[in-house]
Short mmCIF file of N, CA and C in Angstrom, two decimals:
data_model
loop_
_atom_site.label_atom_id
_atom_site.label_comp_id
_atom_site.label_asym_id
_atom_site.label_seq_id
_atom_site.Cartn_x
_atom_site.Cartn_y
_atom_site.Cartn_z
N MET A 22 15.49 -8.79 -15.95
CA MET A 22 14.10 -9.16 -15.95
C MET A 22 13.98 -10.66 -16.12
N SER A 23 12.97 -11.22 -15.52
CA SER A 23 12.74 -12.65 -15.67
C SER A 23 11.34 -12.87 -16.18
N LEU A 24 11.06 -14.09 -16.54
CA LEU A 24 9.75 -14.43 -17.07
C LEU A 24 8.96 -15.22 -16.05
N SER A 25 7.69 -14.95 -16.02
CA SER A 25 6.76 -15.73 -15.21
C SER A 25 5.80 -16.38 -16.19
N ILE A 26 5.51 -17.64 -15.99
CA ILE A 26 4.61 -18.33 -16.90
C ILE A 26 3.31 -18.66 -16.17
N LYS A 27 2.23 -18.28 -16.78
CA LYS A 27 0.89 -18.50 -16.23
C LYS A 27 0.22 -19.58 -17.06
N SER A 28 -0.32 -20.55 -16.40
CA SER A 28 -1.07 -21.59 -17.10
C SER A 28 -2.50 -21.59 -16.61
N THR A 29 -3.41 -21.25 -17.49
CA THR A 29 -4.83 -21.24 -17.17
C THR A 29 -5.55 -21.96 -18.29
N ASN A 30 -6.20 -23.06 -17.95
CA ASN A 30 -6.94 -23.83 -18.94
C ASN A 30 -6.09 -24.21 -20.15
N GLY A 31 -4.82 -24.54 -19.91
CA GLY A 31 -3.95 -25.00 -20.98
C GLY A 31 -3.29 -23.93 -21.81
N THR A 32 -3.53 -22.65 -21.53
CA THR A 32 -2.88 -21.59 -22.30
C THR A 32 -1.71 -21.04 -21.51
N LEU A 33 -0.74 -20.54 -22.20
CA LEU A 33 0.42 -19.94 -21.55
C LEU A 33 0.50 -18.46 -21.89
N ASN A 34 0.63 -17.65 -20.85
CA ASN A 34 0.82 -16.22 -21.02
C ASN A 34 2.13 -15.87 -20.35
N ILE A 35 2.92 -15.00 -20.94
CA ILE A 35 4.21 -14.63 -20.37
C ILE A 35 4.15 -13.18 -19.93
N LEU A 36 4.57 -12.95 -18.69
CA LEU A 36 4.61 -11.61 -18.12
C LEU A 36 6.03 -11.33 -17.67
N ILE A 37 6.57 -10.20 -18.04
CA ILE A 37 7.89 -9.83 -17.58
C ILE A 37 7.72 -9.02 -16.31
N MET A 38 8.30 -9.52 -15.20
CA MET A 38 8.17 -8.87 -13.90
C MET A 38 9.21 -7.78 -13.78
N PRO A 39 9.00 -6.77 -13.05
CA PRO A 39 7.90 -6.40 -12.19
C PRO A 39 6.98 -5.35 -12.83
N TYR A 40 6.47 -5.65 -13.96
CA TYR A 40 5.58 -4.75 -14.67
C TYR A 40 4.14 -5.21 -14.51
N SER A 41 3.22 -4.26 -14.58
CA SER A 41 1.81 -4.61 -14.43
C SER A 41 1.16 -4.76 -15.80
N SER A 42 -0.04 -5.28 -15.78
CA SER A 42 -0.81 -5.48 -16.99
C SER A 42 -1.12 -4.13 -17.67
N GLU A 43 -1.25 -4.18 -18.97
CA GLU A 43 -1.63 -3.00 -19.74
C GLU A 43 -3.14 -2.78 -19.73
N ALA A 44 -3.89 -3.74 -19.23
CA ALA A 44 -5.35 -3.68 -19.28
C ALA A 44 -5.90 -2.43 -18.60
N PHE A 45 -6.70 -1.69 -19.31
CA PHE A 45 -7.49 -0.56 -18.80
C PHE A 45 -6.65 0.63 -18.29
N LYS A 46 -5.39 0.74 -18.63
CA LYS A 46 -4.56 1.82 -18.08
C LYS A 46 -5.06 3.20 -18.49
N ASP A 47 -5.51 3.38 -19.73
CA ASP A 47 -6.04 4.69 -20.15
C ASP A 47 -7.32 5.02 -19.39
N GLU A 48 -8.18 4.02 -19.21
CA GLU A 48 -9.43 4.24 -18.46
C GLU A 48 -9.13 4.58 -17.00
N ILE A 49 -8.15 3.91 -16.42
CA ILE A 49 -7.79 4.17 -15.03
C ILE A 49 -7.23 5.58 -14.88
N LYS A 50 -6.40 6.00 -15.80
CA LYS A 50 -5.86 7.36 -15.74
C LYS A 50 -7.00 8.38 -15.80
N ARG A 51 -7.94 8.20 -16.71
CA ARG A 51 -9.09 9.11 -16.80
C ARG A 51 -9.90 9.08 -15.51
N HIS A 52 -10.11 7.89 -14.97
CA HIS A 52 -10.87 7.76 -13.73
C HIS A 52 -10.19 8.50 -12.58
N ILE A 53 -8.89 8.30 -12.42
CA ILE A 53 -8.16 8.96 -11.33
C ILE A 53 -8.24 10.48 -11.48
N PHE A 54 -8.08 10.98 -12.69
CA PHE A 54 -8.16 12.42 -12.91
C PHE A 54 -9.57 12.95 -12.65
N SER A 55 -10.58 12.18 -12.94
CA SER A 55 -11.95 12.66 -12.76
C SER A 55 -12.44 12.56 -11.32
N THR A 56 -11.76 11.80 -10.47
CA THR A 56 -12.22 11.61 -9.09
C THR A 56 -11.27 12.20 -8.05
N ASN A 57 -10.24 12.91 -8.50
CA ASN A 57 -9.27 13.52 -7.58
C ASN A 57 -8.91 14.91 -8.07
N ASN A 58 -8.29 15.69 -7.21
CA ASN A 58 -7.79 17.00 -7.62
C ASN A 58 -6.31 17.09 -7.29
N VAL A 59 -5.68 18.18 -7.69
CA VAL A 59 -4.22 18.30 -7.54
C VAL A 59 -3.76 18.28 -6.10
N SER A 60 -4.65 18.54 -5.15
CA SER A 60 -4.25 18.51 -3.74
C SER A 60 -4.33 17.11 -3.13
N THR A 61 -4.84 16.13 -3.89
CA THR A 61 -4.93 14.75 -3.40
C THR A 61 -3.53 14.19 -3.17
N LYS A 62 -3.31 13.68 -1.99
CA LYS A 62 -2.02 13.07 -1.67
C LYS A 62 -2.16 11.56 -1.88
N MET A 63 -1.38 11.02 -2.82
CA MET A 63 -1.50 9.62 -3.23
C MET A 63 -0.33 8.78 -2.74
N LEU A 64 -0.63 7.50 -2.53
CA LEU A 64 0.37 6.51 -2.17
C LEU A 64 0.24 5.34 -3.13
N ASP A 65 1.33 5.02 -3.82
CA ASP A 65 1.39 3.87 -4.72
C ASP A 65 2.12 2.76 -3.98
N VAL A 66 1.49 1.63 -3.81
CA VAL A 66 2.02 0.53 -3.01
C VAL A 66 2.56 -0.58 -3.92
N GLY A 67 3.79 -1.02 -3.64
CA GLY A 67 4.40 -2.09 -4.42
C GLY A 67 4.62 -1.67 -5.85
N VAL A 68 5.37 -0.61 -6.04
CA VAL A 68 5.43 0.09 -7.32
C VAL A 68 6.20 -0.64 -8.41
N GLY A 69 7.07 -1.58 -8.05
CA GLY A 69 7.82 -2.28 -9.09
C GLY A 69 8.56 -1.30 -9.98
N ALA A 70 8.22 -1.25 -11.25
CA ALA A 70 8.89 -0.38 -12.21
C ALA A 70 8.35 1.05 -12.21
N GLY A 71 7.30 1.33 -11.44
CA GLY A 71 6.82 2.70 -11.27
C GLY A 71 5.81 3.20 -12.27
N ARG A 72 4.96 2.33 -12.76
CA ARG A 72 3.97 2.73 -13.77
C ARG A 72 3.12 3.92 -13.33
N TYR A 73 2.56 3.88 -12.12
CA TYR A 73 1.67 4.96 -11.69
C TYR A 73 2.44 6.25 -11.42
N GLY A 74 3.68 6.14 -11.01
CA GLY A 74 4.52 7.33 -10.86
C GLY A 74 4.74 8.02 -12.20
N ARG A 75 4.99 7.23 -13.23
CA ARG A 75 5.16 7.78 -14.59
C ARG A 75 3.85 8.39 -15.09
N MET A 76 2.75 7.74 -14.78
CA MET A 76 1.45 8.15 -15.28
C MET A 76 0.89 9.37 -14.54
N LEU A 77 1.18 9.50 -13.23
CA LEU A 77 0.51 10.51 -12.42
C LEU A 77 1.43 11.51 -11.74
N GLY A 78 2.72 11.22 -11.69
CA GLY A 78 3.67 12.01 -10.91
C GLY A 78 3.78 13.47 -11.29
N ASP A 79 3.52 13.82 -12.53
CA ASP A 79 3.58 15.22 -12.95
C ASP A 79 2.34 16.01 -12.54
N PHE A 80 1.31 15.32 -12.06
CA PHE A 80 0.04 15.97 -11.79
C PHE A 80 -0.39 15.94 -10.32
N PHE A 81 0.08 14.93 -9.58
CA PHE A 81 -0.31 14.74 -8.20
C PHE A 81 0.92 14.56 -7.31
N HIS A 82 0.74 14.83 -6.01
CA HIS A 82 1.76 14.44 -5.04
C HIS A 82 1.58 12.93 -4.86
N ILE A 83 2.57 12.16 -5.26
CA ILE A 83 2.46 10.71 -5.17
C ILE A 83 3.75 10.14 -4.58
N ASP A 84 3.58 9.40 -3.49
CA ASP A 84 4.68 8.72 -2.82
C ASP A 84 4.59 7.24 -3.13
N ALA A 85 5.69 6.52 -2.83
CA ALA A 85 5.76 5.10 -3.15
C ALA A 85 6.20 4.28 -1.95
N VAL A 86 5.65 3.08 -1.86
CA VAL A 86 6.11 2.06 -0.94
C VAL A 86 6.57 0.89 -1.80
N GLU A 87 7.83 0.52 -1.67
CA GLU A 87 8.37 -0.63 -2.42
C GLU A 87 9.15 -1.50 -1.45
N ILE A 88 8.73 -2.72 -1.28
CA ILE A 88 9.34 -3.63 -0.30
C ILE A 88 10.69 -4.16 -0.77
N TYR A 89 10.90 -4.25 -2.08
CA TYR A 89 12.12 -4.85 -2.63
C TYR A 89 13.11 -3.76 -3.03
N ALA A 90 14.10 -3.53 -2.20
CA ALA A 90 15.05 -2.43 -2.37
C ALA A 90 15.72 -2.37 -3.74
N PRO A 91 16.13 -3.48 -4.36
CA PRO A 91 16.78 -3.37 -5.67
C PRO A 91 15.93 -2.68 -6.74
N TYR A 92 14.59 -2.76 -6.66
CA TYR A 92 13.74 -2.08 -7.64
C TYR A 92 13.85 -0.57 -7.51
N ILE A 93 14.09 -0.08 -6.32
CA ILE A 93 14.16 1.38 -6.11
C ILE A 93 15.27 1.99 -6.95
N GLU A 94 16.42 1.36 -6.94
CA GLU A 94 17.54 1.87 -7.74
C GLU A 94 17.38 1.51 -9.21
N ARG A 95 17.03 0.26 -9.49
CA ARG A 95 16.95 -0.22 -10.88
C ARG A 95 16.00 0.63 -11.72
N PHE A 96 14.88 1.02 -11.13
CA PHE A 96 13.88 1.77 -11.89
C PHE A 96 13.86 3.26 -11.55
N ASN A 97 14.92 3.75 -10.88
CA ASN A 97 15.04 5.18 -10.56
C ASN A 97 13.75 5.73 -9.95
N LEU A 98 13.23 5.02 -8.96
CA LEU A 98 11.95 5.40 -8.38
C LEU A 98 11.98 6.76 -7.70
N HIS A 99 13.13 7.19 -7.21
CA HIS A 99 13.22 8.51 -6.58
C HIS A 99 12.98 9.63 -7.59
N GLU A 100 13.13 9.35 -8.86
CA GLU A 100 12.84 10.34 -9.90
C GLU A 100 11.35 10.39 -10.26
N LEU A 101 10.62 9.34 -9.91
CA LEU A 101 9.22 9.24 -10.29
C LEU A 101 8.25 9.63 -9.18
N TYR A 102 8.72 9.56 -7.93
CA TYR A 102 7.87 9.78 -6.77
C TYR A 102 8.47 10.84 -5.86
N LYS A 103 7.63 11.54 -5.14
CA LYS A 103 8.11 12.56 -4.19
C LYS A 103 8.95 11.90 -3.10
N ASN A 104 8.43 10.83 -2.51
CA ASN A 104 9.13 10.06 -1.47
C ASN A 104 8.99 8.59 -1.80
N VAL A 105 10.05 7.83 -1.54
CA VAL A 105 10.03 6.39 -1.75
C VAL A 105 10.42 5.73 -0.44
N TYR A 106 9.55 4.84 0.03
CA TYR A 106 9.78 4.15 1.30
C TYR A 106 10.02 2.67 1.03
N ASN A 107 11.16 2.18 1.49
CA ASN A 107 11.50 0.76 1.36
C ASN A 107 11.00 0.05 2.62
N VAL A 108 9.73 -0.35 2.58
CA VAL A 108 9.08 -0.93 3.75
C VAL A 108 7.92 -1.80 3.28
N ASN A 109 7.48 -2.70 4.15
CA ASN A 109 6.31 -3.53 3.90
C ASN A 109 5.07 -2.70 4.21
N ILE A 110 4.10 -2.67 3.33
CA ILE A 110 2.87 -1.89 3.53
C ILE A 110 2.16 -2.29 4.82
N LEU A 111 2.34 -3.53 5.26
CA LEU A 111 1.69 -3.99 6.48
C LEU A 111 2.21 -3.27 7.71
N ALA A 112 3.39 -2.65 7.60
CA ALA A 112 3.99 -1.93 8.74
C ALA A 112 4.09 -0.43 8.46
N PHE A 113 3.35 0.07 7.48
CA PHE A 113 3.48 1.46 7.05
C PHE A 113 2.29 2.29 7.53
N ASP A 114 2.56 3.52 7.92
CA ASP A 114 1.50 4.45 8.34
C ASP A 114 0.98 5.19 7.10
N PHE A 115 -0.17 4.78 6.62
CA PHE A 115 -0.76 5.38 5.42
C PHE A 115 -1.70 6.54 5.76
N SER A 116 -1.78 6.93 7.04
CA SER A 116 -2.75 7.95 7.46
C SER A 116 -2.61 9.30 6.76
N PRO A 117 -1.41 9.73 6.32
CA PRO A 117 -1.34 11.04 5.65
C PRO A 117 -1.92 11.07 4.23
N TYR A 118 -2.32 9.93 3.70
CA TYR A 118 -2.71 9.85 2.29
C TYR A 118 -4.22 9.84 2.12
N ASP A 119 -4.65 10.41 0.99
CA ASP A 119 -6.06 10.45 0.63
C ASP A 119 -6.46 9.30 -0.28
N TYR A 120 -5.52 8.88 -1.14
CA TYR A 120 -5.81 7.92 -2.20
C TYR A 120 -4.69 6.90 -2.25
N ILE A 121 -5.04 5.63 -2.16
CA ILE A 121 -4.04 4.56 -2.14
C ILE A 121 -4.25 3.67 -3.36
N ILE A 122 -3.17 3.45 -4.09
CA ILE A 122 -3.19 2.59 -5.27
C ILE A 122 -2.45 1.30 -4.93
N MET A 123 -3.14 0.20 -5.11
CA MET A 123 -2.53 -1.12 -4.92
C MET A 123 -2.67 -1.89 -6.23
N GLY A 124 -1.83 -1.54 -7.20
CA GLY A 124 -1.87 -2.16 -8.52
C GLY A 124 -0.97 -3.38 -8.56
N ASP A 125 -1.55 -4.52 -8.75
CA ASP A 125 -0.79 -5.78 -8.83
C ASP A 125 0.03 -6.01 -7.57
N ILE A 126 -0.56 -5.82 -6.41
CA ILE A 126 0.16 -6.03 -5.15
C ILE A 126 -0.61 -6.94 -4.20
N LEU A 127 -1.91 -6.84 -4.17
CA LEU A 127 -2.70 -7.58 -3.18
C LEU A 127 -2.48 -9.09 -3.26
N GLU A 128 -2.30 -9.61 -4.47
CA GLU A 128 -2.09 -11.05 -4.64
C GLU A 128 -0.76 -11.52 -4.04
N HIS A 129 0.14 -10.58 -3.77
CA HIS A 129 1.44 -10.91 -3.18
C HIS A 129 1.39 -11.01 -1.65
N ILE A 130 0.27 -10.61 -1.07
CA ILE A 130 0.11 -10.59 0.38
C ILE A 130 -0.75 -11.78 0.79
N PRO A 131 -0.34 -12.53 1.82
CA PRO A 131 -1.18 -13.65 2.27
C PRO A 131 -2.62 -13.19 2.55
N LYS A 132 -3.56 -14.06 2.26
CA LYS A 132 -4.99 -13.75 2.26
C LYS A 132 -5.46 -12.97 3.48
N TYR A 133 -5.24 -13.49 4.67
CA TYR A 133 -5.81 -12.83 5.86
C TYR A 133 -5.11 -11.51 6.17
N GLU A 134 -3.83 -11.42 5.90
CA GLU A 134 -3.13 -10.14 6.09
C GLU A 134 -3.66 -9.11 5.09
N ALA A 135 -3.91 -9.54 3.86
CA ALA A 135 -4.45 -8.63 2.83
C ALA A 135 -5.87 -8.20 3.18
N MET A 136 -6.68 -9.13 3.65
CA MET A 136 -8.05 -8.80 4.04
C MET A 136 -8.05 -7.77 5.17
N ASN A 137 -7.19 -7.95 6.15
CA ASN A 137 -7.09 -6.99 7.25
C ASN A 137 -6.60 -5.64 6.77
N LEU A 138 -5.63 -5.63 5.86
CA LEU A 138 -5.10 -4.37 5.33
C LEU A 138 -6.18 -3.59 4.59
N VAL A 139 -6.91 -4.25 3.72
CA VAL A 139 -7.97 -3.57 2.96
C VAL A 139 -9.04 -3.04 3.91
N ALA A 140 -9.43 -3.84 4.89
CA ALA A 140 -10.43 -3.39 5.87
C ALA A 140 -9.93 -2.19 6.67
N LYS A 141 -8.65 -2.19 7.03
CA LYS A 141 -8.05 -1.09 7.78
C LYS A 141 -8.03 0.20 6.94
N ILE A 142 -7.65 0.09 5.69
CA ILE A 142 -7.63 1.26 4.79
C ILE A 142 -9.05 1.79 4.61
N ASN A 143 -9.99 0.89 4.38
CA ASN A 143 -11.38 1.29 4.18
C ASN A 143 -11.96 1.96 5.42
N SER A 144 -11.71 1.37 6.59
CA SER A 144 -12.27 1.95 7.82
C SER A 144 -11.62 3.28 8.17
N ALA A 145 -10.43 3.53 7.63
CA ALA A 145 -9.77 4.82 7.85
C ALA A 145 -10.31 5.89 6.90
N GLY A 146 -11.23 5.52 6.01
CA GLY A 146 -11.84 6.48 5.10
C GLY A 146 -10.96 6.89 3.93
N LYS A 147 -10.00 6.06 3.59
CA LYS A 147 -9.11 6.36 2.46
C LYS A 147 -9.71 5.80 1.18
N LYS A 148 -9.60 6.54 0.08
CA LYS A 148 -9.97 6.02 -1.22
C LYS A 148 -8.94 4.96 -1.60
N LEU A 149 -9.42 3.85 -2.14
CA LEU A 149 -8.55 2.73 -2.48
C LEU A 149 -8.87 2.21 -3.87
N LEU A 150 -7.83 2.07 -4.68
CA LEU A 150 -7.92 1.47 -6.01
C LEU A 150 -7.05 0.22 -5.98
N ILE A 151 -7.64 -0.92 -6.31
CA ILE A 151 -6.92 -2.19 -6.34
C ILE A 151 -7.03 -2.79 -7.73
N ALA A 152 -5.90 -3.26 -8.25
CA ALA A 152 -5.88 -4.01 -9.50
C ALA A 152 -5.29 -5.38 -9.21
N VAL A 153 -5.94 -6.44 -9.71
CA VAL A 153 -5.45 -7.80 -9.48
C VAL A 153 -5.60 -8.66 -10.73
N PRO A 154 -4.63 -9.56 -10.91
CA PRO A 154 -4.81 -10.58 -11.95
C PRO A 154 -5.65 -11.71 -11.39
N TYR A 155 -6.38 -12.38 -12.26
CA TYR A 155 -7.20 -13.52 -11.86
C TYR A 155 -6.45 -14.82 -12.15
N MET A 156 -6.56 -15.76 -11.20
CA MET A 156 -6.02 -17.11 -11.38
C MET A 156 -4.58 -17.08 -11.92
N TYR A 157 -3.72 -16.41 -11.19
CA TYR A 157 -2.36 -16.16 -11.69
C TYR A 157 -1.32 -16.68 -10.70
N GLU A 158 -0.73 -17.82 -11.02
CA GLU A 158 0.34 -18.39 -10.22
C GLU A 158 1.63 -17.68 -10.57
N GLN A 159 2.41 -17.36 -9.55
CA GLN A 159 3.71 -16.73 -9.79
C GLN A 159 4.62 -17.04 -8.62
N GLY A 160 5.85 -17.35 -8.92
CA GLY A 160 6.83 -17.66 -7.89
C GLY A 160 7.85 -16.55 -7.72
N GLU A 161 8.87 -16.87 -7.00
CA GLU A 161 9.99 -15.96 -6.75
C GLU A 161 10.68 -15.62 -8.06
N SER A 162 11.25 -14.42 -8.14
CA SER A 162 11.97 -13.99 -9.33
C SER A 162 13.27 -13.30 -8.91
N GLU A 163 14.37 -13.70 -9.50
CA GLU A 163 15.67 -13.10 -9.21
C GLU A 163 15.96 -13.04 -7.71
N GLY A 164 15.51 -14.04 -6.98
CA GLY A 164 15.71 -14.07 -5.54
C GLY A 164 14.73 -13.22 -4.76
N ASN A 165 13.79 -12.61 -5.42
CA ASN A 165 12.81 -11.75 -4.77
C ASN A 165 11.60 -12.59 -4.37
N VAL A 166 11.55 -12.96 -3.10
CA VAL A 166 10.43 -13.77 -2.60
C VAL A 166 9.12 -12.98 -2.56
N HIS A 167 9.21 -11.65 -2.63
CA HIS A 167 8.01 -10.82 -2.61
C HIS A 167 7.22 -10.90 -3.92
N GLU A 168 7.78 -11.53 -4.95
CA GLU A 168 7.06 -11.73 -6.21
C GLU A 168 6.07 -12.89 -6.14
N ILE A 169 6.17 -13.73 -5.11
CA ILE A 169 5.29 -14.89 -4.98
C ILE A 169 3.84 -14.45 -4.81
N HIS A 170 2.94 -15.10 -5.52
CA HIS A 170 1.51 -14.84 -5.38
C HIS A 170 0.94 -15.76 -4.31
N HIS A 171 0.51 -15.16 -3.21
CA HIS A 171 -0.12 -15.90 -2.13
C HIS A 171 -1.62 -16.04 -2.34
N GLN A 172 -2.15 -15.28 -3.29
CA GLN A 172 -3.57 -15.35 -3.63
C GLN A 172 -3.72 -15.61 -5.13
N ALA A 173 -3.15 -16.71 -5.57
CA ALA A 173 -3.20 -17.08 -6.98
C ALA A 173 -4.58 -17.56 -7.40
N ASP A 174 -5.46 -17.74 -6.42
CA ASP A 174 -6.81 -18.25 -6.69
C ASP A 174 -7.84 -17.16 -6.96
N LEU A 175 -7.41 -15.91 -7.02
CA LEU A 175 -8.38 -14.83 -7.18
C LEU A 175 -9.14 -14.91 -8.50
N THR A 176 -10.43 -14.77 -8.39
CA THR A 176 -11.34 -14.55 -9.51
C THR A 176 -12.15 -13.32 -9.13
N HIS A 177 -12.97 -12.84 -10.01
CA HIS A 177 -13.82 -11.70 -9.68
C HIS A 177 -14.69 -12.03 -8.46
N GLU A 178 -15.29 -13.20 -8.45
CA GLU A 178 -16.19 -13.58 -7.36
C GLU A 178 -15.43 -13.75 -6.04
N ILE A 179 -14.30 -14.41 -6.08
CA ILE A 179 -13.51 -14.61 -4.86
C ILE A 179 -13.00 -13.27 -4.33
N PHE A 180 -12.57 -12.39 -5.22
CA PHE A 180 -12.12 -11.06 -4.78
C PHE A 180 -13.23 -10.35 -4.01
N LEU A 181 -14.43 -10.29 -4.56
CA LEU A 181 -15.53 -9.59 -3.89
C LEU A 181 -15.94 -10.26 -2.58
N GLU A 182 -15.80 -11.57 -2.51
CA GLU A 182 -16.10 -12.29 -1.27
C GLU A 182 -15.08 -11.92 -0.18
N ARG A 183 -13.81 -11.86 -0.53
CA ARG A 183 -12.76 -11.55 0.44
C ARG A 183 -12.72 -10.07 0.81
N TYR A 184 -13.08 -9.22 -0.14
CA TYR A 184 -12.95 -7.77 0.04
C TYR A 184 -14.31 -7.12 -0.21
N PRO A 185 -15.26 -7.31 0.68
CA PRO A 185 -16.64 -6.86 0.44
C PRO A 185 -16.81 -5.34 0.38
N CYS A 186 -15.84 -4.57 0.85
CA CYS A 186 -15.95 -3.11 0.75
C CYS A 186 -15.60 -2.60 -0.64
N MET A 187 -15.10 -3.47 -1.50
CA MET A 187 -14.67 -3.06 -2.83
C MET A 187 -15.78 -3.32 -3.85
N LYS A 188 -15.78 -2.51 -4.91
CA LYS A 188 -16.73 -2.73 -6.00
C LYS A 188 -15.99 -2.65 -7.33
N LEU A 189 -16.52 -3.33 -8.30
CA LEU A 189 -15.89 -3.43 -9.61
C LEU A 189 -15.87 -2.09 -10.33
N LEU A 190 -14.72 -1.78 -10.91
CA LEU A 190 -14.60 -0.62 -11.79
C LEU A 190 -14.46 -1.10 -13.24
N TYR A 191 -13.47 -1.98 -13.51
CA TYR A 191 -13.27 -2.57 -14.84
C TYR A 191 -12.76 -3.99 -14.67
N LYS A 192 -13.09 -4.85 -15.64
CA LYS A 192 -12.50 -6.19 -15.63
C LYS A 192 -12.60 -6.81 -17.02
N ASP A 193 -11.71 -7.78 -17.23
CA ASP A 193 -11.82 -8.67 -18.38
C ASP A 193 -11.61 -10.08 -17.84
N ASP A 194 -11.34 -11.04 -18.68
CA ASP A 194 -11.21 -12.42 -18.21
C ASP A 194 -10.02 -12.66 -17.28
N GLY A 195 -8.99 -11.83 -17.39
CA GLY A 195 -7.78 -12.10 -16.62
C GLY A 195 -7.39 -11.06 -15.60
N TYR A 196 -8.16 -9.96 -15.51
CA TYR A 196 -7.68 -8.83 -14.70
C TYR A 196 -8.85 -7.98 -14.25
N GLY A 197 -8.77 -7.42 -13.04
CA GLY A 197 -9.83 -6.56 -12.55
C GLY A 197 -9.33 -5.37 -11.77
N TYR A 198 -10.07 -4.25 -11.87
CA TYR A 198 -9.84 -3.03 -11.09
C TYR A 198 -11.04 -2.81 -10.18
N TYR A 199 -10.77 -2.49 -8.93
CA TYR A 199 -11.82 -2.30 -7.94
C TYR A 199 -11.55 -1.03 -7.13
N ILE A 200 -12.64 -0.42 -6.67
CA ILE A 200 -12.54 0.78 -5.84
C ILE A 200 -13.45 0.62 -4.61
N ASN A 201 -13.18 1.41 -3.58
CA ASN A 201 -14.01 1.35 -2.37
C ASN A 201 -14.86 2.62 -2.21
N TYR A 202 -14.98 3.41 -3.23
CA TYR A 202 -15.72 4.68 -3.14
C TYR A 202 -16.75 4.78 -4.25
#
């Protein structure tokens, strides 16, 4: 594991990659359970250490897309998900899925590619949950260029401007959850 240092207004926060924020995880779990049923087929995108697989895998059919192959073995992702695909979400057929989770992934995708992806998922009628950090610079880690944040400028307002089909579910000063349903 490596450290990423975030500097916002002179403060330093340390995040150990490839883990996601702890913010609102209990609320998100309750939300997912209240808005889906056991037949919902889910896709977790950019799973890193597999938080959503651990949280939901015993209750839902949940598959994973992870672009960085070493994470698949390191975090035993095949034990957490029904299927694990080592592919870029931009080249993946998400049509079999009802619910797509993009937790701490959108900021890793260049702006216009991410905007097109979200619009494509939304126009396909898929439920989408997105979690993003705000104003979070991050570079490569352990040789993994996919850890770079291409949208380090995200704020709540900028997120809604870029992704108008999304609406706020939860947020604090540094992190937000959004849904398209």
